[in-house]
Amino acid sequence: MGDGGLTGREECSVAIQVLPSMEEGPMLAAIDKVIAHIRSTGMRSFVGPFETTVEGGFEECMGLIGECLRICAREGAGHVMSYVKIAYGPSGGVMGIDEKVGKHQG
């Protein structure tokens, strides 16, 4: 299995879906802020229709998950459901985004 474009420090890949409990309009605005924050980190990410996938170091990814929840709360969510998938390879052995979906991109 190749490194999928990882830089060597990336040992983790997470898929994050947040579902803030609020009206649809504010919910979508909160999700947009979560995605903007993810992109601002400089971590490699891929936004899909149900979740956003992010690659990075384990601690960096775990911290990002918590911050995504806190962003929703700051935007007015009284409750946030989050579904997270974590692939962890302590020696950097996780498949990268390009390796997983690159051949399917137009």
Coordinates of N, CA and C in Angstrom, one line a residue:
M1 N 0.9 -1.2 0.0 CA 0.0 0.0 0.0 C 0.9 1.2 0.0
G2 N 0.6 2.2 -0.9 CA 1.4 3.4 -1.0 C 1.0 4.4 0.1
D3 N 1.7 5.5 0.0 CA 1.5 6.5 1.1 C 0.3 7.5 0.7
G4 N -0.2 7.4 -0.5 CA -1.3 8.2 -0.9 C -1.1 9.7 -0.8
G5 N 0.2 10.1 -1.0 CA 0.4 11.6 -0.9 C 0.7 12.1 0.5
L6 N 0.8 11.2 1.5 CA 1.1 11.7 2.8 C 2.5 12.2 2.9
T7 N 2.7 13.1 3.8 CA 4.1 13.7 4.0 C 5.0 12.9 4.9
G8 N 4.5 11.9 5.6 CA 5.3 11.1 6.5 C 4.9 11.4 8.0
R9 N 4.4 12.6 8.3 CA 3.9 12.8 9.6 C 2.5 12.4 9.8
E10 N 1.7 12.3 8.7 CA 0.3 11.9 8.8 C 0.2 10.5 9.2
E11 N -0.4 10.2 10.3 CA -0.6 8.9 10.8 C -2.0 8.6 11.1
C12 N -2.9 9.6 10.7 CA -4.3 9.5 11.0 C -5.1 10.0 9.9
S13 N -6.3 9.4 9.7 CA -7.3 9.9 8.7 C -8.6 9.8 9.4
V14 N -9.3 10.9 9.5 CA -10.6 10.9 10.1 C -11.7 11.4 9.2
A15 N -12.9 10.8 9.3 CA -14.1 11.3 8.6 C -15.0 11.9 9.6
I16 N -15.3 13.1 9.5 CA -16.1 13.8 10.5 C -17.4 14.3 9.9
Q17 N -18.5 13.9 10.6 CA -19.8 14.4 10.3 C -20.4 15.1 11.5
V18 N -20.8 16.3 11.5 CA -21.4 17.0 12.6 C -22.9 17.3 12.2
L19 N -23.8 17.1 13.2 CA -25.2 17.3 13.1 C -25.6 18.2 14.2
P20 N -25.5 19.5 14.1 CA -25.9 20.4 15.2 C -27.4 20.4 15.3
S21 N -28.0 20.4 16.5 CA -29.4 20.4 16.7 C -29.9 21.9 16.7
M22 N -30.4 22.3 15.5 CA -30.9 23.6 15.4 C -31.7 23.7 14.1
E23 N -32.3 24.8 13.8 CA -33.1 25.0 12.5 C -32.1 24.8 11.3
E24 N -32.7 24.4 10.2 CA -31.9 24.0 9.0 C -31.0 25.1 8.6
G25 N -31.5 26.4 8.4 CA -30.6 27.5 8.0 C -29.4 27.7 8.9
P26 N -29.6 27.9 10.2 CA -28.5 28.0 11.1 C -27.6 26.7 11.1
M27 N -28.2 25.6 11.0 CA -27.4 24.3 11.0 C -26.5 24.3 9.8
L28 N -26.9 24.7 8.6 CA -26.1 24.7 7.4 C -25.0 25.8 7.6
A29 N -25.3 26.9 8.2 CA -24.3 28.0 8.4 C -23.2 27.5 9.4
A30 N -23.6 26.7 10.4 CA -22.7 26.2 11.4 C -21.8 25.1 10.7
I31 N -22.3 24.3 9.9 CA -21.5 23.3 9.2 C -20.6 24.0 8.2
D32 N -21.0 25.1 7.6 CA -20.1 25.8 6.7 C -18.9 26.4 7.5
K33 N -19.2 26.8 8.7 CA -18.1 27.3 9.6 C -17.1 26.2 10.0
V34 N -17.7 25.0 10.3 CA -16.8 23.9 10.6 C -15.9 23.6 9.4
I35 N -16.5 23.5 8.2 CA -15.7 23.2 7.0 C -14.6 24.3 6.8
A36 N -15.0 25.6 7.0 CA -14.0 26.7 6.8 C -12.9 26.5 7.8
H37 N -13.2 26.1 9.1 CA -12.2 25.9 10.1 C -11.3 24.8 9.7
I38 N -11.8 23.7 9.2 CA -11.0 22.6 8.8 C -10.0 23.0 7.7
R39 N -10.5 23.7 6.7 CA -9.7 24.2 5.6 C -8.6 25.2 6.1
S40 N -8.9 26.0 7.2 CA -8.0 27.0 7.7 C -6.8 26.3 8.4
T41 N -6.9 25.0 8.8 CA -5.9 24.4 9.5 C -4.7 24.0 8.6
G42 N -4.9 24.0 7.3 CA -3.9 23.5 6.4 C -3.8 22.0 6.3
M43 N -4.6 21.3 7.0 CA -4.5 19.8 6.9 C -5.2 19.4 5.6
R44 N -4.8 18.4 5.0 CA -5.4 17.9 3.8 C -6.8 17.4 4.1
S45 N -7.8 17.9 3.3 CA -9.2 17.5 3.6 C -9.9 17.3 2.3
F46 N -11.0 16.6 2.4 CA -11.9 16.3 1.2 C -13.3 16.4 1.7
V47 N -14.1 17.3 1.2 CA -15.5 17.5 1.6 C -16.4 16.7 0.7
G48 N -17.2 15.8 1.4 CA -18.2 15.0 0.7 C -19.6 15.4 1.1
P49 N -20.6 14.8 0.6 CA -21.9 15.2 0.9 C -22.4 14.9 2.3
F50 N -21.8 13.9 2.9 CA -22.2 13.5 4.3 C -21.1 13.7 5.3
E51 N -19.9 13.8 4.9 CA -18.8 14.0 5.9 C -17.6 14.6 5.2
T52 N -16.7 15.1 6.0 CA -15.4 15.6 5.6 C -14.3 14.7 6.1
T53 N -13.4 14.4 5.2 CA -12.2 13.5 5.5 C -11.0 14.4 5.7
V54 N -10.2 14.2 6.7 CA -9.1 15.0 7.1 C -7.9 14.0 7.4
E55 N -6.7 14.4 6.9 CA -5.5 13.7 7.2 C -4.5 14.5 8.0
G56 N -3.9 13.9 9.0 CA -2.9 14.6 9.8 C -2.3 13.7 10.9
G57 N -1.7 14.4 11.8 CA -1.2 13.6 13.0 C -2.3 13.3 13.9
F58 N -2.1 12.2 14.7 CA -3.2 11.7 15.5 C -3.7 12.8 16.5
E59 N -2.8 13.4 17.2 CA -3.3 14.5 18.2 C -3.9 15.6 17.5
E60 N -3.4 16.0 16.3 CA -4.0 17.1 15.5 C -5.4 16.8 15.1
C61 N -5.6 15.6 14.7 CA -7.0 15.1 14.2 C -7.9 15.1 15.4
M62 N -7.5 14.5 16.6 CA -8.3 14.4 17.7 C -8.7 15.8 18.2
G63 N -7.8 16.7 18.2 CA -8.1 18.1 18.6 C -9.1 18.8 17.6
L64 N -8.9 18.5 16.4 CA -9.9 19.0 15.4 C -11.3 18.5 15.6
I65 N -11.5 17.3 15.9 CA -12.8 16.8 16.2 C -13.5 17.6 17.3
G66 N -12.8 17.8 18.4 CA -13.3 18.6 19.5 C -13.7 20.0 19.1
E67 N -12.8 20.6 18.3 CA -13.0 22.0 17.8 C -14.2 22.1 16.9
C68 N -14.5 21.1 16.1 CA -15.7 21.0 15.2 C -16.9 21.1 16.1
L69 N -17.0 20.3 17.2 CA -18.1 20.3 18.1 C -18.3 21.7 18.7
R70 N -17.2 22.2 19.2 CA -17.2 23.5 19.9 C -17.7 24.6 18.9
I71 N -17.3 24.6 17.7 CA -17.8 25.6 16.7 C -19.3 25.5 16.6
C72 N -19.9 24.3 16.5 CA -21.3 24.2 16.4 C -22.0 24.8 17.7
A73 N -21.4 24.5 18.8 CA -22.0 25.1 20.1 C -21.9 26.6 20.1
R74 N -20.8 27.1 19.6 CA -20.7 28.6 19.6 C -21.7 29.2 18.6
E75 N -22.1 28.4 17.6 CA -23.1 28.9 16.6 C -24.5 28.7 17.1
G76 N -24.7 28.2 18.3 CA -26.0 28.1 18.8 C -26.6 26.8 19.0
A77 N -25.9 25.7 18.6 CA -26.4 24.4 18.8 C -26.5 24.0 20.3
G78 N -27.7 23.6 20.7 CA -27.8 23.1 22.1 C -27.3 21.7 22.3
H79 N -27.2 21.0 21.2 CA -26.7 19.6 21.2 C -26.1 19.3 19.8
V80 N -25.1 18.5 19.8 CA -24.4 18.2 18.6 C -24.2 16.7 18.5
M81 N -24.7 16.1 17.5 CA -24.3 14.6 17.2 C -23.2 14.7 16.2
S82 N -22.2 13.8 16.4 CA -21.1 13.7 15.5 C -20.8 12.2 15.3
Y83 N -20.6 11.9 14.0 CA -20.2 10.6 13.6 C -18.8 10.7 13.1
V84 N -17.9 9.9 13.7 CA -16.5 10.0 13.3 C -15.9 8.6 13.0
K85 N -15.2 8.5 11.9 CA -14.4 7.3 11.6 C -12.9 7.7 11.7
I86 N -12.2 6.8 12.3 CA -10.8 7.1 12.5 C -9.9 5.9 12.0
A87 N -9.0 6.2 11.1 CA -8.0 5.3 10.7 C -6.6 5.7 11.3
Y88 N -6.0 4.9 12.1 CA -4.8 5.3 12.8 C -3.7 4.3 12.4
G89 N -2.6 4.9 12.0 CA -1.4 4.1 11.7 C -0.2 4.7 12.4
P90 N 0.2 4.3 13.5 CA 1.3 5.0 14.3 C 2.6 5.2 13.5
S91 N 2.8 4.4 12.5 CA 4.0 4.5 11.7 C 3.7 5.2 10.4
G92 N 2.6 5.9 10.3 CA 2.2 6.6 9.1 C 1.6 5.8 8.0
G93 N 1.1 4.6 8.3 CA 0.6 3.7 7.4 C -0.9 3.8 7.0
V94 N -1.5 5.0 7.0 CA -2.9 5.1 6.6 C -3.0 5.4 5.1
M95 N -4.0 4.9 4.5 CA -4.3 5.3 3.1 C -4.7 6.7 3.0
G96 N -4.1 7.4 2.0 CA -4.4 8.8 1.8 C -5.7 9.0 1.0
I97 N -6.2 10.2 1.0 CA -7.4 10.6 0.2 C -7.3 10.3 -1.2
D98 N -6.1 10.7 -1.8 CA -5.9 10.4 -3.3 C -5.9 8.9 -3.6
E99 N -5.3 8.1 -2.7 CA -5.3 6.7 -2.9 C -6.7 6.1 -2.8
K100 N -7.5 6.6 -2.0 CA -8.9 6.1 -1.8 C -9.8 6.5 -2.9
V101 N -9.8 7.8 -3.3 CA -10.8 8.2 -4.2 C -10.3 8.9 -5.5
G102 N -9.0 9.0 -5.6 CA -8.4 9.7 -6.8 C -8.8 9.1 -8.1
K103 N -8.9 7.8 -8.2 CA -9.2 7.2 -9.5 C -10.7 7.5 -9.9
H104 N -11.5 7.9 -8.9 CA -12.9 8.2 -9.2 C -13.2 9.6 -9.5
Q105 N -12.2 10.5 -9.4 CA -12.4 11.9 -9.6 C -12.3 12.2 -11.1
G106 N -13.2 13.0 -11.7 CA -13.2 13.3 -13.1 C -12.0 14.1 -13.5

